[in-house]
GROMACS .gro file of C-alpha atoms in nm:
model
  400
    1MET     CA    1   2.253   3.053  15.093
    2THR     CA    2   2.001   3.329  14.989
    3SER     CA    3   2.133   3.643  14.823
    4ARG     CA    4   2.047   3.842  15.121
    5ALA     CA    5   2.246   3.586  15.350
    6ALA     CA    6   2.540   3.603  15.107
    7ASP     CA    7   2.534   3.986  15.141
    8ARG     CA    8   2.532   3.965  15.519
    9ALA     CA    9   2.840   3.727  15.507
   10ARG     CA   10   3.015   3.964  15.275
   11TYR     CA   11   2.950   4.275  15.482
   12ASP     CA   12   3.039   4.093  15.806
   13ARG     CA   13   3.362   3.980  15.660
   14ALA     CA   14   3.442   4.324  15.513
   15THR     CA   15   3.388   4.501  15.847
   16ALA     CA   16   3.508   4.248  16.082
   17HIS     CA   17   3.785   4.482  16.191
   18LEU     CA   18   3.559   4.769  16.240
   19ASP     CA   19   3.326   4.846  16.540
   20ALA     CA   20   2.966   4.924  16.491
   21PRO     CA   21   2.764   5.159  16.454
   22LEU     CA   22   2.895   5.218  16.108
   23ALA     CA   23   2.750   5.285  15.764
   24VAL     CA   24   2.854   5.132  15.441
   25VAL     CA   25   2.794   5.173  15.065
   26ASP     CA   26   2.823   4.857  14.847
   27LEU     CA   27   2.987   5.001  14.536
   28ASP     CA   28   2.898   4.702  14.316
   29ALA     CA   29   2.531   4.781  14.398
   30PHE     CA   30   2.582   5.158  14.376
   31ASP     CA   31   2.735   5.128  14.027
   32ALA     CA   32   2.472   4.879  13.899
   33ASN     CA   33   2.195   5.123  14.027
   34ALA     CA   34   2.373   5.401  13.839
   35ASP     CA   35   2.373   5.198  13.516
   36ASP     CA   36   1.996   5.132  13.562
   37LEU     CA   37   1.916   5.505  13.606
   38ALA     CA   38   2.109   5.594  13.297
   39ARG     CA   39   1.937   5.324  13.098
   40ARG     CA   40   1.589   5.424  13.205
   41ALA     CA   41   1.675   5.790  13.127
   42GLY     CA   42   1.714   5.683  12.749
   43GLY     CA   43   1.998   5.906  12.669
   44LYS     CA   44   1.895   6.214  12.849
   45PRO     CA   45   2.144   6.330  13.118
   46VAL     CA   46   2.065   6.243  13.479
   47ARG     CA   47   2.132   6.528  13.726
   48VAL     CA   48   2.222   6.386  14.060
   49ALA     CA   49   2.016   6.502  14.357
   50SER     CA   50   2.267   6.575  14.629
   51LYS     CA   51   2.030   6.545  14.912
   52SER     CA   52   1.994   6.166  14.845
   53VAL     CA   53   2.379   6.117  14.841
   54ARG     CA   54   2.542   6.375  15.081
   55CYS     CA   55   2.895   6.253  15.016
   56ARG     CA   56   3.120   6.442  14.786
   57PRO     CA   57   3.334   6.143  14.668
   58LEU     CA   58   3.022   5.950  14.573
   59LEU     CA   59   2.884   6.253  14.383
   60GLU     CA   60   3.217   6.258  14.204
   61ARG     CA   61   3.202   5.895  14.128
   62VAL     CA   62   2.859   5.897  13.976
   63LEU     CA   63   2.925   6.222  13.776
   64ALA     CA   64   3.229   6.053  13.614
   65ARG     CA   65   3.008   5.794  13.462
   66ASP     CA   66   2.839   5.824  13.108
   67GLY     CA   67   2.472   5.944  13.135
   68PHE     CA   68   2.522   6.183  13.431
   69ALA     CA   69   2.570   6.558  13.436
   70GLY     CA   70   2.524   6.821  13.702
   71VAL     CA   71   2.411   6.838  14.062
   72MET     CA   72   2.069   6.912  14.203
   73SER     CA   73   2.152   7.076  14.544
   74PHE     CA   74   1.925   7.136  14.846
   75THR     CA   75   2.047   7.461  15.012
   76LEU     CA   76   2.235   7.765  14.872
   77ALA     CA   77   2.533   7.731  15.128
   78GLU     CA   78   2.572   7.363  15.004
   79SER     CA   79   2.554   7.495  14.633
   80VAL     CA   80   2.841   7.750  14.697
   81TRP     CA   81   3.043   7.485  14.885
   82LEU     CA   82   3.014   7.238  14.597
   83ALA     CA   83   3.100   7.505  14.333
   84ARG     CA   84   3.399   7.600  14.529
   85ALA     CA   85   3.506   7.245  14.546
   86GLY     CA   86   3.500   7.217  14.171
   87PHE     CA   87   3.133   7.117  14.073
   88GLU     CA   88   3.065   7.330  13.770
   89ASP     CA   89   2.685   7.291  13.727
   90VAL     CA   90   2.487   7.309  14.048
   91LEU     CA   91   2.104   7.354  14.032
   92LEU     CA   92   1.951   7.463  14.370
   93ALA     CA   93   1.619   7.283  14.376
   94TYR     CA   94   1.461   7.497  14.638
   95PRO     CA   95   1.415   7.878  14.698
   96SER     CA   96   1.654   8.019  14.953
   97ALA     CA   97   1.661   8.319  15.194
   98ASP     CA   98   2.035   8.282  15.278
   99ARG     CA   99   2.133   8.636  15.226
  100SER     CA  100   2.508   8.588  15.314
  101SER     CA  101   2.530   8.305  15.049
  102PHE     CA  102   2.358   8.526  14.789
  103ALA     CA  103   2.618   8.807  14.863
  104GLU     CA  104   2.903   8.551  14.808
  105LEU     CA  105   2.748   8.453  14.483
  106ALA     CA  106   2.703   8.802  14.366
  107ALA     CA  107   3.060   8.895  14.446
  108ASP     CA  108   3.216   8.609  14.245
  109ALA     CA  109   3.138   8.582  13.874
  110ARG     CA  110   3.298   8.235  13.848
  111LEU     CA  111   3.080   8.118  14.132
  112ALA     CA  112   2.764   8.270  14.000
  113ASP     CA  113   2.834   8.094  13.664
  114ALA     CA  114   2.832   7.755  13.827
  115VAL     CA  115   2.523   7.790  14.045
  116THR     CA  116   2.161   7.834  13.944
  117VAL     CA  117   1.899   7.931  14.196
  118MET     CA  118   1.544   7.860  14.215
  119VAL     CA  119   1.270   8.123  14.219
  120ASP     CA  120   0.875   8.107  14.196
  121ASP     CA  121   0.792   8.451  14.337
  122MET     CA  122   0.908   8.807  14.278
  123ALA     CA  123   0.962   8.863  14.649
  124GLN     CA  124   1.254   8.598  14.610
  125LEU     CA  125   1.415   8.813  14.334
  126GLU     CA  126   1.384   9.117  14.562
  127LEU     CA  127   1.552   8.938  14.849
  128ILE     CA  128   1.838   8.837  14.614
  129GLU     CA  129   1.874   9.190  14.498
  130ARG     CA  130   1.875   9.331  14.847
  131SER     CA  131   2.146   9.079  14.944
  132ARG     CA  132   2.402   9.156  14.681
  133ALA     CA  133   2.603   9.378  14.909
  134GLY     CA  134   2.753   9.557  14.608
  135GLY     CA  135   2.814   9.233  14.406
  136ARG     CA  136   2.731   9.268  14.044
  137ALA     CA  137   2.769   8.905  13.916
  138GLU     CA  138   2.474   8.795  13.700
  139ILE     CA  139   2.249   8.544  13.893
  140ARG     CA  140   2.141   8.241  13.706
  141VAL     CA  141   1.767   8.167  13.771
  142CYS     CA  142   1.538   7.863  13.730
  143LEU     CA  143   1.161   7.871  13.752
  144GLU     CA  144   0.960   7.582  13.912
  145LEU     CA  145   0.630   7.463  13.782
  146ASP     CA  146   0.401   7.299  14.047
  147THR     CA  147   0.316   6.967  13.931
  148ALA     CA  148   0.026   6.867  14.154
  149LEU     CA  149  -0.272   6.693  13.991
  150ARG     CA  150  -0.589   6.893  14.050
  151LEU     CA  151  -0.933   6.729  14.012
  152LEU     CA  152  -1.287   6.844  14.036
  153GLY     CA  153  -1.209   7.200  13.963
  154GLY     CA  154  -0.912   7.214  14.208
  155ARG     CA  155  -1.116   7.079  14.503
  156ILE     CA  156  -0.899   6.767  14.512
  157ARG     CA  157  -0.505   6.810  14.504
  158ILE     CA  158  -0.270   6.536  14.469
  159GLY     CA  159   0.098   6.623  14.495
  160ALA     CA  160   0.342   6.805  14.713
  161ARG     CA  161   0.280   7.178  14.787
  162ARG     CA  162   0.566   7.334  14.614
  163SER     CA  163   0.563   7.628  14.376
  164PRO     CA  164   0.263   7.861  14.346
  165LEU     CA  165   0.316   7.856  13.961
  166SER     CA  166   0.096   7.584  13.815
  167GLU     CA  167  -0.003   7.728  13.494
  168PRO     CA  168   0.203   7.827  13.179
  169VAL     CA  169   0.062   8.196  13.194
  170GLN     CA  170   0.188   8.230  13.539
  171LEU     CA  171   0.548   8.109  13.450
  172ALA     CA  172   0.559   8.335  13.143
  173GLU     CA  173   0.456   8.638  13.352
  174LEU     CA  174   0.736   8.570  13.607
  175ALA     CA  175   0.975   8.500  13.312
  176ARG     CA  176   0.900   8.839  13.169
  177SER     CA  177   0.966   8.997  13.508
  178ILE     CA  178   1.313   8.829  13.514
  179ALA     CA  179   1.385   8.936  13.169
  180ARG     CA  180   1.323   9.312  13.257
  181ARG     CA  181   1.545   9.291  13.565
  182PRO     CA  182   1.911   9.362  13.519
  183GLY     CA  183   2.151   9.117  13.705
  184PHE     CA  184   1.941   8.803  13.646
  185ARG     CA  185   1.931   8.555  13.355
  186LEU     CA  186   1.653   8.290  13.323
  187VAL     CA  187   1.827   7.974  13.210
  188GLY     CA  188   1.607   7.679  13.323
  189LEU     CA  189   1.256   7.535  13.423
  190MET     CA  190   1.211   7.254  13.670
  191ALA     CA  191   0.903   7.047  13.756
  192TYR     CA  192   0.919   6.765  14.019
  193GLU     CA  193   0.643   6.521  14.017
  194GLY     CA  194   0.671   6.377  14.358
  195HIS     CA  195   0.340   6.203  14.360
  196ILE     CA  196   0.458   5.997  14.066
  197ALA     CA  197   0.834   5.979  14.128
  198GLY     CA  198   0.817   5.934  14.511
  199VAL     CA  199   0.507   5.717  14.565
  200GLY     CA  200   0.540   5.348  14.524
  201ASP     CA  201   0.265   5.175  14.331
  202ARG     CA  202   0.303   4.827  14.476
  203VAL     CA  203   0.189   4.832  14.840
  204ASP     CA  204   0.250   4.512  15.015
  205GLY     CA  205  -0.084   4.352  15.121
  206ALA     CA  206  -0.306   4.622  14.967
  207PRO     CA  207  -0.388   4.531  14.592
  208VAL     CA  208  -0.678   4.774  14.580
  209ARG     CA  209  -0.467   5.072  14.697
  210SER     CA  210  -0.182   4.974  14.467
  211ARG     CA  211  -0.413   4.973  14.158
  212ALA     CA  212  -0.573   5.313  14.266
  213ILE     CA  213  -0.209   5.455  14.296
  214ARG     CA  214  -0.129   5.329  13.948
  215LEU     CA  215  -0.449   5.478  13.803
  216MET     CA  216  -0.374   5.803  13.965
  217GLN     CA  217  -0.022   5.810  13.828
  218ARG     CA  218  -0.129   5.718  13.476
  219LEU     CA  219  -0.366   6.012  13.498
  220ALA     CA  220  -0.120   6.243  13.649
  221ARG     CA  221   0.156   6.155  13.390
  222HIS     CA  222  -0.082   6.231  13.106
  223GLU     CA  223  -0.199   6.564  13.254
  224LEU     CA  224   0.142   6.684  13.359
  225ALA     CA  225   0.300   6.594  13.004
  226GLY     CA  226   0.060   6.832  12.827
  227ARG     CA  227   0.088   7.099  13.090
  228ARG     CA  228   0.468   7.081  13.107
  229ALA     CA  229   0.508   7.106  12.737
  230ALA     CA  230   0.279   7.416  12.742
  231ALA     CA  231   0.480   7.568  13.009
  232VAL     CA  232   0.810   7.516  12.831
  233ARG     CA  233   0.668   7.678  12.518
  234ALA     CA  234   0.544   7.966  12.716
  235VAL     CA  235   0.865   8.026  12.883
  236ARG     CA  236   1.075   7.971  12.576
  237ALA     CA  237   0.871   8.239  12.410
  238VAL     CA  238   1.028   8.480  12.658
  239ALA     CA  239   1.364   8.328  12.702
  240PRO     CA  240   1.446   8.125  12.380
  241ASP     CA  241   1.795   8.054  12.503
  242LEU     CA  242   1.670   7.836  12.791
  243GLU     CA  243   1.940   7.583  12.880
  244PHE     CA  244   1.746   7.300  13.042
  245VAL     CA  245   1.408   7.161  13.139
  246ASN     CA  246   1.437   6.943  13.451
  247GLY     CA  247   1.202   6.683  13.558
  248GLY     CA  248   1.137   6.355  13.721
  249GLY     CA  249   1.281   6.164  14.007
  250THR     CA  250   1.399   5.802  14.082
  251GLY     CA  251   1.051   5.656  14.053
  252SER     CA  252   0.949   5.825  13.728
  253VAL     CA  253   1.276   5.827  13.526
  254GLN     CA  254   1.160   5.642  13.216
  255HIS     CA  255   0.824   5.810  13.201
  256THR     CA  256   0.959   6.166  13.233
  257ALA     CA  257   1.248   6.102  12.990
  258ALA     CA  258   0.977   6.015  12.721
  259GLU     CA  259   0.851   6.369  12.727
  260ASP     CA  260   1.003   6.568  12.436
  261ALA     CA  261   0.988   6.892  12.644
  262VAL     CA  262   1.215   6.756  12.913
  263THR     CA  263   1.594   6.785  12.854
  264GLU     CA  264   1.740   6.626  13.176
  265ILE     CA  265   1.612   6.399  13.455
  266ALA     CA  266   1.675   6.440  13.821
  267ALA     CA  267   1.750   6.125  14.036
  268GLY     CA  268   1.950   6.038  14.351
  269SER     CA  269   1.767   5.808  14.584
  270GLY     CA  270   1.801   5.533  14.317
  271LEU     CA  271   2.180   5.525  14.370
  272TYR     CA  272   2.132   5.409  14.741
  273VAL     CA  273   1.789   5.247  14.703
  274PRO     CA  274   1.655   5.299  15.052
  275ARG     CA  275   1.349   5.096  15.170
  276LEU     CA  276   1.085   5.352  15.041
  277PHE     CA  277   1.185   5.248  14.687
  278ASP     CA  278   1.103   4.876  14.730
  279HIS     CA  279   0.742   4.920  14.614
  280TYR     CA  280   0.750   5.008  14.231
  281THR     CA  281   0.638   4.787  13.962
  282ALA     CA  282   0.839   4.969  13.687
  283PHE     CA  283   1.186   4.906  13.817
  284SER     CA  284   1.389   4.749  14.106
  285GLY     CA  285   1.735   4.834  14.245
  286ARG     CA  286   1.998   4.675  14.468
  287PRO     CA  287   2.018   4.811  14.832
  288ALA     CA  288   2.357   4.989  14.833
  289ALA     CA  289   2.357   5.190  15.155
  290LEU     CA  290   2.323   5.013  15.486
  291PHE     CA  291   2.410   5.076  15.851
  292ALA     CA  292   2.514   4.831  16.122
  293GLN     CA  293   2.438   4.842  16.488
  294PRO     CA  294   2.609   4.615  16.739
  295VAL     CA  295   2.426   4.356  16.970
  296VAL     CA  296   2.480   4.473  17.316
  297ARG     CA  297   2.222   4.261  17.512
  298ARG     CA  298   2.046   3.931  17.501
  299PRO     CA  299   1.748   3.984  17.733
  300GLY     CA  300   1.590   3.637  17.659
  301LEU     CA  301   1.486   3.388  17.403
  302GLY     CA  302   1.416   3.530  17.069
  303VAL     CA  303   1.533   3.887  17.157
  304VAL     CA  304   1.843   4.081  17.126
  305THR     CA  305   1.915   4.461  17.186
  306VAL     CA  306   2.129   4.666  16.967
  307LEU     CA  307   2.268   5.004  17.036
  308GLY     CA  308   2.072   5.297  16.903
  309GLY     CA  309   1.919   5.272  16.562
  310GLY     CA  310   1.630   5.515  16.602
  311TYR     CA  311   1.694   5.724  16.280
  312PRO     CA  312   1.360   5.821  16.153
  313ALA     CA  313   1.323   5.979  15.814
  314SER     CA  314   1.150   6.296  15.734
  315GLY     CA  315   0.788   6.315  15.621
  316ALA     CA  316   0.454   6.236  15.789
  317ALA     CA  317   0.523   6.015  16.089
  318GLY     CA  318   0.454   5.650  16.056
  319PRO     CA  319   0.609   5.298  16.038
  320ASP     CA  320   0.730   5.355  15.690
  321ARG     CA  321   0.963   5.630  15.812
  322SER     CA  322   1.165   5.391  16.041
  323PRO     CA  323   1.476   5.201  15.938
  324VAL     CA  324   1.414   4.836  15.877
  325PRO     CA  325   1.611   4.556  16.026
  326TYR     CA  326   1.747   4.386  15.707
  327LEU     CA  327   2.032   4.135  15.780
  328PRO     CA  328   2.002   3.875  15.927
  329GLU     CA  329   1.654   3.822  15.784
  330GLY     CA  330   1.365   3.772  16.007
  331LEU     CA  331   1.425   4.025  16.280
  332ARG     CA  332   1.147   4.286  16.376
  333TYR     CA  333   1.088   4.556  16.611
  334ASP     CA  334   0.901   4.517  16.943
  335PRO     CA  335   0.584   4.705  16.861
  336ARG     CA  336   0.588   4.862  17.208
  337GLU     CA  337   0.927   5.016  17.168
  338GLY     CA  338   1.013   5.044  16.791
  339ALA     CA  339   1.366   5.191  16.701
  340GLY     CA  340   1.504   5.346  17.008
  341GLU     CA  341   1.722   5.657  17.068
  342VAL     CA  342   1.992   5.466  17.264
  343GLN     CA  343   1.890   5.098  17.236
  344THR     CA  344   1.658   4.887  17.018
  345PRO     CA  345   1.517   4.543  17.111
  346LEU     CA  346   1.475   4.318  16.810
  347LEU     CA  347   1.258   4.015  16.808
  348GLY     CA  348   1.263   3.687  16.594
  349ALA     CA  349   1.420   3.343  16.574
  350PRO     CA  350   1.741   3.489  16.424
  351ALA     CA  351   1.823   3.664  16.758
  352ASP     CA  352   1.909   3.339  16.915
  353ASP     CA  353   2.201   3.302  16.680
  354LEU     CA  354   2.349   3.644  16.748
  355LEU     CA  355   2.627   3.701  16.989
  356ILE     CA  356   2.725   4.010  17.184
  357GLY     CA  357   2.927   4.236  16.945
  358ASP     CA  358   2.764   4.090  16.625
  359LYS     CA  359   2.640   4.328  16.373
  360VAL     CA  360   2.268   4.374  16.279
  361TRP     CA  361   2.229   4.551  15.938
  362PHE     CA  362   1.947   4.800  15.875
  363ARG     CA  363   1.824   4.987  15.573
  364HIS     CA  364   1.727   5.352  15.619
  365ALA     CA  365   1.386   5.468  15.485
  366LYS     CA  366   1.500   5.755  15.288
  367ALA     CA  367   1.831   5.784  15.100
  368GLY     CA  368   2.082   6.071  15.206
  369GLU     CA  369   1.935   6.132  15.553
  370LEU     CA  370   2.139   5.835  15.665
  371CYS     CA  371   2.448   6.048  15.622
  372GLU     CA  372   2.337   6.288  15.887
  373ARG     CA  373   2.394   6.016  16.148
  374PHE     CA  374   2.739   5.901  16.027
  375ASP     CA  375   3.055   6.100  15.955
  376ALA     CA  376   3.213   5.841  15.721
  377LEU     CA  377   3.096   5.562  15.469
  378GLN     CA  378   3.294   5.253  15.446
  379LEU     CA  379   3.297   5.144  15.072
  380ILE     CA  380   3.281   4.776  15.011
  381GLU     CA  381   3.382   4.597  14.700
  382GLY     CA  382   3.324   4.214  14.720
  383ASP     CA  383   3.402   4.118  15.064
  384ARG     CA  384   3.650   4.399  15.151
  385VAL     CA  385   3.641   4.753  15.247
  386THR     CA  386   3.839   4.948  14.984
  387GLY     CA  387   3.800   5.291  15.102
  388THR     CA  388   3.644   5.529  15.359
  389VAL     CA  389   3.498   5.856  15.260
  390PRO     CA  390   3.346   6.142  15.449
  391THR     CA  391   2.986   6.227  15.443
  392TYR     CA  392   2.877   6.606  15.453
  393ARG     CA  393   2.867   6.575  15.818
  394GLY     CA  394   3.222   6.421  15.819
  395GLU     CA  395   3.339   6.733  15.648
  396GLY     CA  396   3.179   6.941  15.906
  397ARG     CA  397   2.876   7.037  15.697
  398THR     CA  398   2.537   7.007  15.824
  399PHE     CA  399   2.316   7.222  15.586
  400LEU     CA  400   1.981   7.133  15.720
   0.00000   0.00000   0.00000
């Protein structure tokens, strides 16, 4: 029996009493992945990206482990909710225009002390100031350095379009503006290199493209290390008490951790290991989060139909954004239908061994987005479900 076949047998036994659709997290794999992230971070704390987990009990589980400290959140409302639930160090990774949540933050000094907000523009500071509604709590602020690699004098850009602040002098200028503004305190600097951390460098069946990606990433790492160090020096000249410099992502943990200027690493997807993280040469993880759909039809030889399953991930549309049939091995989509809204035909020899009511296990393309489809996660240890925990959605929280 292959390891994947053994996993299927475990998951089927563990959930035999449960009807699909359902989602599971294999805790043995989750914990092993956490250990690997901490090892690759080389002693620097890993801040957990909540958008990749979207489950409070699992955030608490990983933060209880050595090597992890703090949450990187994705909306201000989520940040406030987590802080009120007892999370003491929440870094909002994206600018916000949520005026009511800013008013809530400014009205509660304890809450404001637990949450750090992201800015890269004076207009964002002005929006926060207008949103205070009389609240006087000091707002903790983090700046973001844009990490995109620019070539040929900027005519070629490689990387996500994030902050407008790409040069140390720009960051220093905004840092000085914050220092002059009462009610704000600059505490951190963040730089997320998505073109390194979020792009696999081993593309199946495309060796030339894979080599090109590795070449680009080596160049980008070298360029960014120098620019990030300069940016940190420039900001520390204005704010010498800067508390943290955050960088990285699951795909670049060990490289980012090697930079002296970086004090902590961000990662989250590496806990669940969705399918987009199968294509890296520097590390491998164990798939920990899966969902199951029930077989509801057998239209003919070599084909079964499961309920639903059309859960595309965000990003540029393409086949890599769809879930992938994972267990049993050998199933594939009908290219004319793909993953459907209410039913999904699956082709392949394993279909003939599946009965009505059997489960087909899928892996989602991106990590936490799976939790927007399910209100609970079944926690599996060995071949037993040992707990059921709510996702954000299960707690009535849909932040985006």
